[in-house]
N, CA and C atoms as an extended XYZ file, in Angstrom:
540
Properties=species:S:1:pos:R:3:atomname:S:1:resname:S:1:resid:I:1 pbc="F F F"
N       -14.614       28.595        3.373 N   UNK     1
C       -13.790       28.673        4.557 CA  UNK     1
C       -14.378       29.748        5.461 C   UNK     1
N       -14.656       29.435        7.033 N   UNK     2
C       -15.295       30.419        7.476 CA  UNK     2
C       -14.544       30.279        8.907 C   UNK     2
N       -13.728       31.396        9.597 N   UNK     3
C       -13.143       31.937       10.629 CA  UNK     3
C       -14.370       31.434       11.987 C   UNK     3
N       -13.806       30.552       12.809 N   UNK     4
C       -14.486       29.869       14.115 CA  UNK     4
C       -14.169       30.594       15.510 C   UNK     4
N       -14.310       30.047       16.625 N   UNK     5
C       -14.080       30.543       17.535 CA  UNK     5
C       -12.796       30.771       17.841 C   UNK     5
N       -12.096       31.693       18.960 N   UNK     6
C       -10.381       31.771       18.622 CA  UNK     6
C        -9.780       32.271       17.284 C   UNK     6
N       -10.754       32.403       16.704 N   UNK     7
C        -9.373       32.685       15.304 CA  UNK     7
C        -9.276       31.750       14.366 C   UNK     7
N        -9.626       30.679       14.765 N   UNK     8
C        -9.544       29.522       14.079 CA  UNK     8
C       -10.130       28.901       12.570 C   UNK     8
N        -9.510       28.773       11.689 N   UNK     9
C       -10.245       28.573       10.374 CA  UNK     9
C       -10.564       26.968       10.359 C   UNK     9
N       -12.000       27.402        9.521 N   UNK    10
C       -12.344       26.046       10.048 CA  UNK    10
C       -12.817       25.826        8.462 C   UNK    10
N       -12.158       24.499        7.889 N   UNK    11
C       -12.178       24.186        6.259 CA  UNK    11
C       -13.788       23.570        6.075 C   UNK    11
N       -14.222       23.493        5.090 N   UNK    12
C       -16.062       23.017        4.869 CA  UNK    12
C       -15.456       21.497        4.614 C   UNK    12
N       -16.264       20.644        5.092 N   UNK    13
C       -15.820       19.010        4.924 CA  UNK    13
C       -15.662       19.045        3.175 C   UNK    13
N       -15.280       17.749        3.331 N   UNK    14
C       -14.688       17.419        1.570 CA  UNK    14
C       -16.411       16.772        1.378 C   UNK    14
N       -16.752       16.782       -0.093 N   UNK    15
C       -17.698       16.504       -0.751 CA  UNK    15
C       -17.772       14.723       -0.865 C   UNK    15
N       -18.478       14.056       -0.371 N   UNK    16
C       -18.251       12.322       -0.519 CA  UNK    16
C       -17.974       11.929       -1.424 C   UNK    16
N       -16.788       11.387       -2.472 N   UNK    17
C       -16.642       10.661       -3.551 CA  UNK    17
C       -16.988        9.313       -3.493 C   UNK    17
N       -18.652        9.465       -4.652 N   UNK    18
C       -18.764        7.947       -4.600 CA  UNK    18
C       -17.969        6.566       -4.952 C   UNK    18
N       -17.414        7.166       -5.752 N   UNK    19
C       -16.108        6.149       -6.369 CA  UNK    19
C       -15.611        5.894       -5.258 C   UNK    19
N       -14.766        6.213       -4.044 N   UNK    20
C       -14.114        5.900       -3.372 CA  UNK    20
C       -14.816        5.795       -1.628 C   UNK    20
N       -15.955        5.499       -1.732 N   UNK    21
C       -16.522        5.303       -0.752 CA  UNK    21
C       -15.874        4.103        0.380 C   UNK    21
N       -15.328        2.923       -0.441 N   UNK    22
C       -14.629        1.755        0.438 CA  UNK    22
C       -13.126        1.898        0.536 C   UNK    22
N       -12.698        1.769        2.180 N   UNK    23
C       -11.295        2.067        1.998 CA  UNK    23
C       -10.717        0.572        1.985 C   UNK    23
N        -9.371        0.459        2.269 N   UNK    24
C        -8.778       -0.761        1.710 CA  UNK    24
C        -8.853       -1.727        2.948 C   UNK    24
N        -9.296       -1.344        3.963 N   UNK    25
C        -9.831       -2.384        5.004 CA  UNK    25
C       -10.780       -2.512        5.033 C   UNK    25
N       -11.873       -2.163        4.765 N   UNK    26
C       -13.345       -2.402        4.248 CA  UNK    26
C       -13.317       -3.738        3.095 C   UNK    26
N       -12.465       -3.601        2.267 N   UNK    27
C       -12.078       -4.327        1.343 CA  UNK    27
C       -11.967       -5.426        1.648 C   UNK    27
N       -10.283       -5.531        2.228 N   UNK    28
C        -9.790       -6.756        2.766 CA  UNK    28
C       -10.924       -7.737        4.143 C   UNK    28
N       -11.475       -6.422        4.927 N   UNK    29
C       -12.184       -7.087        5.699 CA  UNK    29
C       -13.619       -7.943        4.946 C   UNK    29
N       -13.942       -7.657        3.965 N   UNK    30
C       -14.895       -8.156        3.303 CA  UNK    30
C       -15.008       -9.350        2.236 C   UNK    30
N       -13.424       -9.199        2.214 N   UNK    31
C       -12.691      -10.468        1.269 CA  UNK    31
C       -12.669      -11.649        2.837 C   UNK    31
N       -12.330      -11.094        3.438 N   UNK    32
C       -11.968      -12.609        4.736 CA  UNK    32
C       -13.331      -12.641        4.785 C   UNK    32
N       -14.355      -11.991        4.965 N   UNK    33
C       -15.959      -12.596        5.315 CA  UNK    33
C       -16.408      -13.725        4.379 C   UNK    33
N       -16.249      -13.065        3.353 N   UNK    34
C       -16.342      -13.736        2.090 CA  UNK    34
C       -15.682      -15.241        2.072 C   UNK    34
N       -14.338      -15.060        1.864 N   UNK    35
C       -13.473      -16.372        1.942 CA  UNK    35
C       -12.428      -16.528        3.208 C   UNK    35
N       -12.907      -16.722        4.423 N   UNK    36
C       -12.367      -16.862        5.686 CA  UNK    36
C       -11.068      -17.464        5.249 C   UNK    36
N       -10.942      -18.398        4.602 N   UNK    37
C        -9.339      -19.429        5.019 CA  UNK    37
C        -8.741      -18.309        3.658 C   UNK    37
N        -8.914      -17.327        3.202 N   UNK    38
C        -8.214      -16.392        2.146 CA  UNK    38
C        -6.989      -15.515        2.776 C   UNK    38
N        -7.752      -15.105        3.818 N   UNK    39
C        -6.806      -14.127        4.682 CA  UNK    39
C        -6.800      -14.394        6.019 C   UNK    39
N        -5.844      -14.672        6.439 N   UNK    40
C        -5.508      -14.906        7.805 CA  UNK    40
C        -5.668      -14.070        8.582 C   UNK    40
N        -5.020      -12.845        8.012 N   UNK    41
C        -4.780      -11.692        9.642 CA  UNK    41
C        -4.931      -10.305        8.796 C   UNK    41
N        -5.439       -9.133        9.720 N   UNK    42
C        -5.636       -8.340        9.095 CA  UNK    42
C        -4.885       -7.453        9.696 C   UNK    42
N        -3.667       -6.136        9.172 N   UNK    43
C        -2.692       -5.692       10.048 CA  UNK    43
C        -2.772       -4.414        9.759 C   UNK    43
N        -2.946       -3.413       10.756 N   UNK    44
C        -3.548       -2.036        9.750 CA  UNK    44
C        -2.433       -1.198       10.934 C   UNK    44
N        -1.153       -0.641       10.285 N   UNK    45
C        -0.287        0.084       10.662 CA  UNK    45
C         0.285        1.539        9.736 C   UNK    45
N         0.170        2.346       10.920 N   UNK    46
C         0.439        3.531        9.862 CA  UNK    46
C         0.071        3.757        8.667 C   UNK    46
N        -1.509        4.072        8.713 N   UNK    47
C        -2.375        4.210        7.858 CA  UNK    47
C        -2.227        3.177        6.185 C   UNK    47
N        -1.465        1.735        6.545 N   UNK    48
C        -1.368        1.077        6.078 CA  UNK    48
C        -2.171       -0.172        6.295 C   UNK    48
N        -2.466       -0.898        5.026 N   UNK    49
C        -3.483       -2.003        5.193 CA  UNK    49
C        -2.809       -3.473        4.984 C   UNK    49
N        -2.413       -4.524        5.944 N   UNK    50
C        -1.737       -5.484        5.439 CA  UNK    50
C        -2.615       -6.953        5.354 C   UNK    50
N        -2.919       -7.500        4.718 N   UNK    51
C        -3.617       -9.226        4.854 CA  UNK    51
C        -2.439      -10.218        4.640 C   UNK    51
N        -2.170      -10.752        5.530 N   UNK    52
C        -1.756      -12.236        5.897 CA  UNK    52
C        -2.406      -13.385        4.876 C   UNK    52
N        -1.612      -13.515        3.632 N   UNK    53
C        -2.830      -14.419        3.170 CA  UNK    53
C        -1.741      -15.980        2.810 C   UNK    53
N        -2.204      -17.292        3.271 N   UNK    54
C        -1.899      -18.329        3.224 CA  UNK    54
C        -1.255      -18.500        1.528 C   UNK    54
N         0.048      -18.647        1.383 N   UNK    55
C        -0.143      -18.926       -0.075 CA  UNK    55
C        -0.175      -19.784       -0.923 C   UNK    55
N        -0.851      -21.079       -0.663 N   UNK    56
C        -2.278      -21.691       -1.687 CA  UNK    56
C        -3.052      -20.403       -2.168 C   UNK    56
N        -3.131      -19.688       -1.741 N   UNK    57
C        -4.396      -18.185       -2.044 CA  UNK    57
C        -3.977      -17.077       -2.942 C   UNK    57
N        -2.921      -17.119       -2.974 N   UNK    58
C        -2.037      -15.653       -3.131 CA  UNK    58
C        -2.684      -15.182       -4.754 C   UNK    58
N        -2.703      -16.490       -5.672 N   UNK    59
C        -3.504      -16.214       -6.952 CA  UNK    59
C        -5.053      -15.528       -6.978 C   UNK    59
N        -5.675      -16.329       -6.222 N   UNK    60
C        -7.317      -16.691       -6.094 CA  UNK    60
C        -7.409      -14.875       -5.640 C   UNK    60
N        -6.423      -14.480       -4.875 N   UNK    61
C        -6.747      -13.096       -3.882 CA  UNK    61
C        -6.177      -12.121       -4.945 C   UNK    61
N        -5.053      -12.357       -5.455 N   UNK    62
C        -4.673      -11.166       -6.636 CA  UNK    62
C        -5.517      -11.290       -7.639 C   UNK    62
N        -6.163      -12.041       -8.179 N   UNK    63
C        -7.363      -11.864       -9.118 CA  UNK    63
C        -8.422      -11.653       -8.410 C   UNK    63
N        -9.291      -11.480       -7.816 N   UNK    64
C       -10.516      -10.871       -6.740 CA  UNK    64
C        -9.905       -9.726       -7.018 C   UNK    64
N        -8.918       -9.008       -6.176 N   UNK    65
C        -8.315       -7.371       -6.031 CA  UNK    65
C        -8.423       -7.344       -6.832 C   UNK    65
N        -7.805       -7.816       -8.388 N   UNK    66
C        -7.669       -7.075      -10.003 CA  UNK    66
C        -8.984       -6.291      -10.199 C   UNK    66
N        -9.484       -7.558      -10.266 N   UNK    67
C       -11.117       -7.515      -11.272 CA  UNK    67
C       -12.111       -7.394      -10.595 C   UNK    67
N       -11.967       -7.010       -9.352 N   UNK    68
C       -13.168       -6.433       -8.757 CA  UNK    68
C       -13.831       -5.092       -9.008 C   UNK    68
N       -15.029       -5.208       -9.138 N   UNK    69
C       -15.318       -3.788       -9.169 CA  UNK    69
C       -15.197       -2.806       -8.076 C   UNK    69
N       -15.455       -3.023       -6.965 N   UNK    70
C       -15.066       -2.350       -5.815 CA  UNK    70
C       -13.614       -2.184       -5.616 C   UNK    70
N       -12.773       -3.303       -5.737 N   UNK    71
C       -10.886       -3.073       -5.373 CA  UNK    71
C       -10.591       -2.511       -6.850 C   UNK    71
N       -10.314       -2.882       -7.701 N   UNK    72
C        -9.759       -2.587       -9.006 CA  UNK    72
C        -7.966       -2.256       -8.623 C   UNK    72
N        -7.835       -3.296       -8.216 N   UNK    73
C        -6.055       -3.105       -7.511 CA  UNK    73
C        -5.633       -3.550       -8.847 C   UNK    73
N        -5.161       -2.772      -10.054 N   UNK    74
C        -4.556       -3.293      -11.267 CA  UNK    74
C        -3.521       -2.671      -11.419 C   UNK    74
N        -2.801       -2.949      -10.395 N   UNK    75
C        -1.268       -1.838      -10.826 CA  UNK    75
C        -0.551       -2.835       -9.475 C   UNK    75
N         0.790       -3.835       -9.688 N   UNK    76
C         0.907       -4.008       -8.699 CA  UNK    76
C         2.648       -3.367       -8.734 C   UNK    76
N         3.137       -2.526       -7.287 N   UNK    77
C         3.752       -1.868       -7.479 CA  UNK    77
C         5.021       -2.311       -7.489 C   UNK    77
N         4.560       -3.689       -7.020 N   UNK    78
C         6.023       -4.261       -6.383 CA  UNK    78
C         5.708       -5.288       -5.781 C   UNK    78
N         6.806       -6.327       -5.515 N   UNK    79
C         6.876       -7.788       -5.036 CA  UNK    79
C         8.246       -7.821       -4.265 C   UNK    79
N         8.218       -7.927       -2.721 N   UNK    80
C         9.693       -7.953       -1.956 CA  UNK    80
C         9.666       -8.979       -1.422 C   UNK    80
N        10.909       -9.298       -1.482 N   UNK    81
C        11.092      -10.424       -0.172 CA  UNK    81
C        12.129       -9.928        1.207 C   UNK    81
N        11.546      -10.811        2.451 N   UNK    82
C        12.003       -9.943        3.420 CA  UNK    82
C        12.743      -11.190        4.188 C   UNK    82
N        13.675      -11.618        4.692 N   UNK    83
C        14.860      -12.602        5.741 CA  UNK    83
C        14.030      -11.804        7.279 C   UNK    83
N        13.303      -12.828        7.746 N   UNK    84
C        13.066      -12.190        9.298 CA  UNK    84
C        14.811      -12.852       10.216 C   UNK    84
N        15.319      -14.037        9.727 N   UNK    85
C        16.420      -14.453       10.017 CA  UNK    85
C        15.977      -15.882       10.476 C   UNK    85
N        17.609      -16.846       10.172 N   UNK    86
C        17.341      -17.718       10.535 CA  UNK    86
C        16.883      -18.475       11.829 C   UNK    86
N        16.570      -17.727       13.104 N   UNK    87
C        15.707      -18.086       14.353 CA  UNK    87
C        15.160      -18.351       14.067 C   UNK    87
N        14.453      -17.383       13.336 N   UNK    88
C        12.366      -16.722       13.127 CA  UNK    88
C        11.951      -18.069       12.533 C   UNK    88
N        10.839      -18.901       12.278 N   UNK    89
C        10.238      -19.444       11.606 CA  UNK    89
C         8.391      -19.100       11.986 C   UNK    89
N         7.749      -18.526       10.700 N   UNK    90
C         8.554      -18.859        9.418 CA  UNK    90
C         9.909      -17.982        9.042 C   UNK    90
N        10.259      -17.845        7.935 N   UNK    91
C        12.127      -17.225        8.050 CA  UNK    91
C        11.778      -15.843        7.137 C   UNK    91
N        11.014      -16.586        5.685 N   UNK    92
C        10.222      -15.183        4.446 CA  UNK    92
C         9.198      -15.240        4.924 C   UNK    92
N         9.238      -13.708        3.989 N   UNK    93
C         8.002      -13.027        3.985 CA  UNK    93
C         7.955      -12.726        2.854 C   UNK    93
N         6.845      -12.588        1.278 N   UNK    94
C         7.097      -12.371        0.252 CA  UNK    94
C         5.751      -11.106        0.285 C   UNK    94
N         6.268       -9.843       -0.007 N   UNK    95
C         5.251       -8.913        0.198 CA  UNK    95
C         5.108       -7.755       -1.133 C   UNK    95
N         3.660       -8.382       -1.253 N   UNK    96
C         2.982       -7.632       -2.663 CA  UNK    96
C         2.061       -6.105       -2.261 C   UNK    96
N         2.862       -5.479       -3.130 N   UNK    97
C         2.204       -4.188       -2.705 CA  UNK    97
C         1.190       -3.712       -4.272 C   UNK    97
N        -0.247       -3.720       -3.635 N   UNK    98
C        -0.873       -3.328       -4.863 CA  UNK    98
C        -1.570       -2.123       -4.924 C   UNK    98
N        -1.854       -1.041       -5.870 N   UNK    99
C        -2.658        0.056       -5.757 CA  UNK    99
C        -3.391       -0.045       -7.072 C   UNK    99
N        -4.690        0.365       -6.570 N   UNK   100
C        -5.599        0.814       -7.472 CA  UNK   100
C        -5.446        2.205       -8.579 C   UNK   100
N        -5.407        2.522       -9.551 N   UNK   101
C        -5.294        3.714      -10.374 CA  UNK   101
C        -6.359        4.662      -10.036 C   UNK   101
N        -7.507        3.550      -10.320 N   UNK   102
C        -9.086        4.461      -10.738 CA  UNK   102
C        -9.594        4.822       -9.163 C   UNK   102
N        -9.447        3.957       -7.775 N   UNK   103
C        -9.680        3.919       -6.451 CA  UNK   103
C        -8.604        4.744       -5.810 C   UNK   103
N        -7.254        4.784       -5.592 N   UNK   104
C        -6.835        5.032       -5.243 CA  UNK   104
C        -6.565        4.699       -4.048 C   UNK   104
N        -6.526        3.078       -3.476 N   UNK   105
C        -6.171        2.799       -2.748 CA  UNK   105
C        -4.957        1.678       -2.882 C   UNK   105
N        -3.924        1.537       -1.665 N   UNK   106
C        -2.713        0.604       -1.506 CA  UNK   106
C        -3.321       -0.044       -0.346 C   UNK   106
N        -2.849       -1.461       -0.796 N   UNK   107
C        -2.777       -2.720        0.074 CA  UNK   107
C        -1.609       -2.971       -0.213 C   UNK   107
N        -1.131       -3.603        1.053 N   UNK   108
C        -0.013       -4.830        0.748 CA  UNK   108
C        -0.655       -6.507        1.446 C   UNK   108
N         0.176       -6.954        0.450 N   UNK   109
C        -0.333       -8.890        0.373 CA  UNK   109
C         0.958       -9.203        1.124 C   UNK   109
N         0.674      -10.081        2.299 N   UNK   110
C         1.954      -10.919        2.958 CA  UNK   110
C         1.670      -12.647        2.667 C   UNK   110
N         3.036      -12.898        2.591 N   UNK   111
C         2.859      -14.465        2.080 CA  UNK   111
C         3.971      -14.603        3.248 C   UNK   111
N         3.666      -15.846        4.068 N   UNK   112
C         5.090      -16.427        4.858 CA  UNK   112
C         5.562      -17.444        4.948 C   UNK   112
N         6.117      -18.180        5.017 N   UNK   113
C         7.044      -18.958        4.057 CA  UNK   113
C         8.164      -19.849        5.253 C   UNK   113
N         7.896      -21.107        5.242 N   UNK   114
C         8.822      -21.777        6.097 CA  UNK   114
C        10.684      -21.826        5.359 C   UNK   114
N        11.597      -21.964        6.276 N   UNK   115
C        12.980      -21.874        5.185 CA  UNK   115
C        13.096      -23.040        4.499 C   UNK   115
N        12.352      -24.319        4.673 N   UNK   116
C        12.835      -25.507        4.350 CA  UNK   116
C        11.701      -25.825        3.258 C   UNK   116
N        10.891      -24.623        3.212 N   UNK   117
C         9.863      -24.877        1.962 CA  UNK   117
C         9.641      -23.259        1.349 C   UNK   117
N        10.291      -23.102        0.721 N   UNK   118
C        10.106      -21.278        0.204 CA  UNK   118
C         9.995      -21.519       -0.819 C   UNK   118
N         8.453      -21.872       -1.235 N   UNK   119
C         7.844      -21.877       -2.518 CA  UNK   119
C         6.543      -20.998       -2.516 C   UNK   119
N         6.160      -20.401       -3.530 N   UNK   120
C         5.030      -20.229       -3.944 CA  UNK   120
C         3.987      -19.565       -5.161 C   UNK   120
N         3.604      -19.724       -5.945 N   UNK   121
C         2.514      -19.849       -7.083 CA  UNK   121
C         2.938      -18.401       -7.500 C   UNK   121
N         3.375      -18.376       -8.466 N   UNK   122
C         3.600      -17.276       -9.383 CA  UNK   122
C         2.109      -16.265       -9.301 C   UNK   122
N         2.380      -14.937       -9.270 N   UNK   123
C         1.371      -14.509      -10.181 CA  UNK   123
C         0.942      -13.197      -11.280 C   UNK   123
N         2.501      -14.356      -12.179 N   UNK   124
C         2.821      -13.608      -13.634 CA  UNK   124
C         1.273      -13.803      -14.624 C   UNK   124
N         0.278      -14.248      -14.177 N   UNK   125
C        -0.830      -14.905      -14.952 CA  UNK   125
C        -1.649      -13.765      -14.554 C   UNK   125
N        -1.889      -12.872      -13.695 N   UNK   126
C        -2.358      -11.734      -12.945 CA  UNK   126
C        -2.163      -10.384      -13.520 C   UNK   126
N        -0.543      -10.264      -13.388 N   UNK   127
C         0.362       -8.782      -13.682 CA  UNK   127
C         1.557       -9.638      -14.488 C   UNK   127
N         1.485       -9.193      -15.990 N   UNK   128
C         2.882       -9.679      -16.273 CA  UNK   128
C         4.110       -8.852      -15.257 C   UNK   128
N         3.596       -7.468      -14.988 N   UNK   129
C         5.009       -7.522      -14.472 CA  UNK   129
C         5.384       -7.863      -12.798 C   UNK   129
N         4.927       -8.818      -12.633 N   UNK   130
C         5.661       -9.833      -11.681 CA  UNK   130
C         6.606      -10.796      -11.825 C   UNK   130
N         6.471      -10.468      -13.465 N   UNK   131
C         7.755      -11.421      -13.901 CA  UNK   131
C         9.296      -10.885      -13.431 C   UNK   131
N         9.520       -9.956      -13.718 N   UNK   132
C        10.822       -9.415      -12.846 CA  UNK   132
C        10.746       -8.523      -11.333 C   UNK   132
N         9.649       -9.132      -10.504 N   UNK   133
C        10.033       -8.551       -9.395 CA  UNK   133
C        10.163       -9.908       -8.348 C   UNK   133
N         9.485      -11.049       -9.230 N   UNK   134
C         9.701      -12.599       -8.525 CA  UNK   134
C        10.880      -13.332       -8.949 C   UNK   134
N        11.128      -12.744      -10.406 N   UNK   135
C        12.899      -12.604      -10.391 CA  UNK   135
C        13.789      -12.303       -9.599 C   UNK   135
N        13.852      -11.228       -9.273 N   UNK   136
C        14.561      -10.392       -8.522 CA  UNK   136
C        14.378      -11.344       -6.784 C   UNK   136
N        12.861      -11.199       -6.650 N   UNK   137
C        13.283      -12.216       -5.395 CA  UNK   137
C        14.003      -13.488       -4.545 C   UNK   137
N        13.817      -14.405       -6.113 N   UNK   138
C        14.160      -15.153       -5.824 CA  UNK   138
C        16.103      -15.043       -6.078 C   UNK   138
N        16.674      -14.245       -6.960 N   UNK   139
C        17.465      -14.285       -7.133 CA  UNK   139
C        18.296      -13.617       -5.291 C   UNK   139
N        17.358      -12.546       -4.856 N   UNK   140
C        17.939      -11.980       -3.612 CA  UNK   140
C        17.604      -13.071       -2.342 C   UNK   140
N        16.639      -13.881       -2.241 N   UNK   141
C        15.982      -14.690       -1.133 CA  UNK   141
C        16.246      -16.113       -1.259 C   UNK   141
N        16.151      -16.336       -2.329 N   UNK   142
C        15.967      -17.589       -3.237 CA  UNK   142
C        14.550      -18.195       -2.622 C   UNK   142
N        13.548      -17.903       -2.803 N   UNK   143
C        12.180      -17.683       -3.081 CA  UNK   143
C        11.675      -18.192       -3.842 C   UNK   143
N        11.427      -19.518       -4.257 N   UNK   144
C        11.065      -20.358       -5.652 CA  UNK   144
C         9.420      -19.880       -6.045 C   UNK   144
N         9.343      -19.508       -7.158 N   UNK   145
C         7.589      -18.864       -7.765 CA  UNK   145
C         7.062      -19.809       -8.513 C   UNK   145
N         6.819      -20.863       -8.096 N   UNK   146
C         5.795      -22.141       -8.460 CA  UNK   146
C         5.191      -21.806       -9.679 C   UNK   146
N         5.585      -22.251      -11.524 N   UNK   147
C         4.737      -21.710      -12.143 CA  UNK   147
C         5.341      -20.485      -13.086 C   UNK   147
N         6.214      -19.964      -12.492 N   UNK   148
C         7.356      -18.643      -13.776 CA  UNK   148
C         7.254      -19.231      -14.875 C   UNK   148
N         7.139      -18.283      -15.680 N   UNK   149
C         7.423      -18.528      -17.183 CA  UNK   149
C         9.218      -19.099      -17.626 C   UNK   149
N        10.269      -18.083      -16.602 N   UNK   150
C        11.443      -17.833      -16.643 CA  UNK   150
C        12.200      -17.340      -15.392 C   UNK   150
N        12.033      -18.325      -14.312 N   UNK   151
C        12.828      -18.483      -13.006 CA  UNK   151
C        14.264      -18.209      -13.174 C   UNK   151
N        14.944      -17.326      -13.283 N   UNK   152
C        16.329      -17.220      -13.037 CA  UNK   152
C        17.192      -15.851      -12.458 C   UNK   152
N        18.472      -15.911      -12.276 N   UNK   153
C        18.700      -14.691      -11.836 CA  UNK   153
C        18.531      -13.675      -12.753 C   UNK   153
N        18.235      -12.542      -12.277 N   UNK   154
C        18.334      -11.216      -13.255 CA  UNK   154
C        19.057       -9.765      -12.526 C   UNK   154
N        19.795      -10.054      -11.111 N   UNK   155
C        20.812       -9.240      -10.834 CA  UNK   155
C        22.633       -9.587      -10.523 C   UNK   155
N        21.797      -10.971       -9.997 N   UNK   156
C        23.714      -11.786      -10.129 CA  UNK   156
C        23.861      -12.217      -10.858 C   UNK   156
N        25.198      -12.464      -10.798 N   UNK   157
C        25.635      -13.558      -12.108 CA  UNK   157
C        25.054      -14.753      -11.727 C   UNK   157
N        24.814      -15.311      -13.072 N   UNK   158
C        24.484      -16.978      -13.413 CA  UNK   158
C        24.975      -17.888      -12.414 C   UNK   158
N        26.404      -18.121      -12.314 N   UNK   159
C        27.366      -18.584      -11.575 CA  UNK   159
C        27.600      -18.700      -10.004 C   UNK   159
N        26.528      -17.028       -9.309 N   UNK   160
C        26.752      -16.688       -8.321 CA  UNK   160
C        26.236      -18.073       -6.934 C   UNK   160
N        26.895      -17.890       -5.777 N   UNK   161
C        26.398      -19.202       -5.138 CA  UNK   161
C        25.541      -18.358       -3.742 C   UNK   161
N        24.702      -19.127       -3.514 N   UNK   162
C        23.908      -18.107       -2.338 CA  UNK   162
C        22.936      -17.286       -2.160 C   UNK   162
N        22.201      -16.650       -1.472 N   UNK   163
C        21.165      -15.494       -1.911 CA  UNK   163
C        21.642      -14.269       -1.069 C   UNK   163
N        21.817      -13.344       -1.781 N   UNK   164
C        22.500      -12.393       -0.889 CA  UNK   164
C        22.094      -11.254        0.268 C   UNK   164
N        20.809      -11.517        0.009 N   UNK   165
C        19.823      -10.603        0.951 CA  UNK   165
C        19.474      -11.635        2.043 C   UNK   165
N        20.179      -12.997        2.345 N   UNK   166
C        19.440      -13.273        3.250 CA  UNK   166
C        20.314      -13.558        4.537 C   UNK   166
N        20.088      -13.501        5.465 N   UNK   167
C        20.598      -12.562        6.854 CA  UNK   167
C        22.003      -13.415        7.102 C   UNK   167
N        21.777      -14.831        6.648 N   UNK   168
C        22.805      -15.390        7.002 CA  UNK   168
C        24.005      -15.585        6.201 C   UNK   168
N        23.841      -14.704        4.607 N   UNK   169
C        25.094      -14.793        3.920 CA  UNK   169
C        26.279      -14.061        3.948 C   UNK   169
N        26.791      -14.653        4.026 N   UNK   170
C        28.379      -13.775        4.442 CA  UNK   170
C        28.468      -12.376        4.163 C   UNK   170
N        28.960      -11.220        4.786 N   UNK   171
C        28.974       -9.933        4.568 CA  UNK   171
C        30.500       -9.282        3.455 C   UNK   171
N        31.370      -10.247        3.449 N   UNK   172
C        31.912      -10.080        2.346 CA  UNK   172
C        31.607      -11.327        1.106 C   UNK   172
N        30.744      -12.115        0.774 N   UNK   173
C        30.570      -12.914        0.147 CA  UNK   173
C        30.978      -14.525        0.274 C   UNK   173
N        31.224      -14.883       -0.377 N   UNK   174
C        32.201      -16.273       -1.201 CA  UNK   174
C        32.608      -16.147       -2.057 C   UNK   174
N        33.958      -16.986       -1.973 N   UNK   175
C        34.838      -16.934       -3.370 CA  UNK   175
C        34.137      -17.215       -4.607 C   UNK   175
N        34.290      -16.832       -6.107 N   UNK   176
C        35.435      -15.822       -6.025 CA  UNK   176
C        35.195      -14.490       -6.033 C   UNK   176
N        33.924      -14.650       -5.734 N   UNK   177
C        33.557      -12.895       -5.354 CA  UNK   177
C        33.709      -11.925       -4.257 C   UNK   177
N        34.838      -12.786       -3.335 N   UNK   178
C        35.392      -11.941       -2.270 CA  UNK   178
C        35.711      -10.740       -2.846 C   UNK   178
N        35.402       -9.471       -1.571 N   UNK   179
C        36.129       -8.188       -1.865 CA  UNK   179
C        37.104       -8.278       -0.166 C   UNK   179
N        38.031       -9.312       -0.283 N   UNK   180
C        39.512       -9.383        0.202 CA  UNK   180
C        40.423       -8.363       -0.551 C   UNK   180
């Protein structure tokens, strides 16, 4: 550390880590070169990295990230689903957030999804534990995962009618789970 003009401390640059030489848009941008119809759009907000990827793909692209030597995205942190509302079409959005351990980088995967077709390809074959976060989606979105081992609810009841996260379900419910 050595004192600059003004007063000013001025830190010695960081040392290049070769390991982490590619950041996660380098990545993604190199996956669409690679396989153009893989990723649609590339969305880089608040030092966040997003790919648009068609989902016919969503498998083919979470295995590339796994087992790449450059991505090594083997940790996925999470699987959401998002109601843009019934205007919007498409209506979902099913969004995979993955980080690397050994890289240390986060992507998120967007899948979008028409309302009159909200399906798409599991990928419990990838990360077992997508098994309960495509649970969970579909139980909140109703989000069908083409391919689950075990598609069902795992926060409502069995019984329950509706998906409750999605923009247009009633804000006190349906019977008989009114809170009247």
């Amino acid at each position: 550390m050595t004192t600059g003009a003004d007063n000013q401390t001025v830190l010695p640059a960081p040392a290049a880590n070769p390991v982490q030489d590619s950041t996660p848009s380098q990545l993604v941008t190199a996956l669409q070169r690679e396989h153009p119809h893989w990723v649609t759009e590339i969305i880089q907000a608040h030092n966040e990295v997003t790919a648009v990827v068609p989902r016919l793909h969503i498998v083919d692209v979470c295995t590339v990230l796994k087992a790449g030597v450059e991505t090594k995205f083997d940790f996925l942190a999470d699987i959401c689903g998002a109601d843009r509302g019934p205007e919007e079409e498409p209506r979902f959005e099913v969004n995979y957030h993955l980080f690397s351990t050994t890289k240390h980088h986060r992507v998120r995967l967007k899948v979008l999804l028409n309302e009159g077709d909200a399906h798409v390809p599991t990928v419990t074959g990838v990360w077992r534990t997508a098994n309960w976060h495509e649970r969970e989606t579909f139980d909140l979105f109703g989000v069908v995962f083409d391919g689950h081992p075990d598609l069902r609810r795992i926060l409502l009841p069995d019984d329950w009618q509706g998906y409750a996260l999605r923009k247009d379900f009633p804000l006190r419910g349906y019977e008989p789970y009114s809170l009247k």
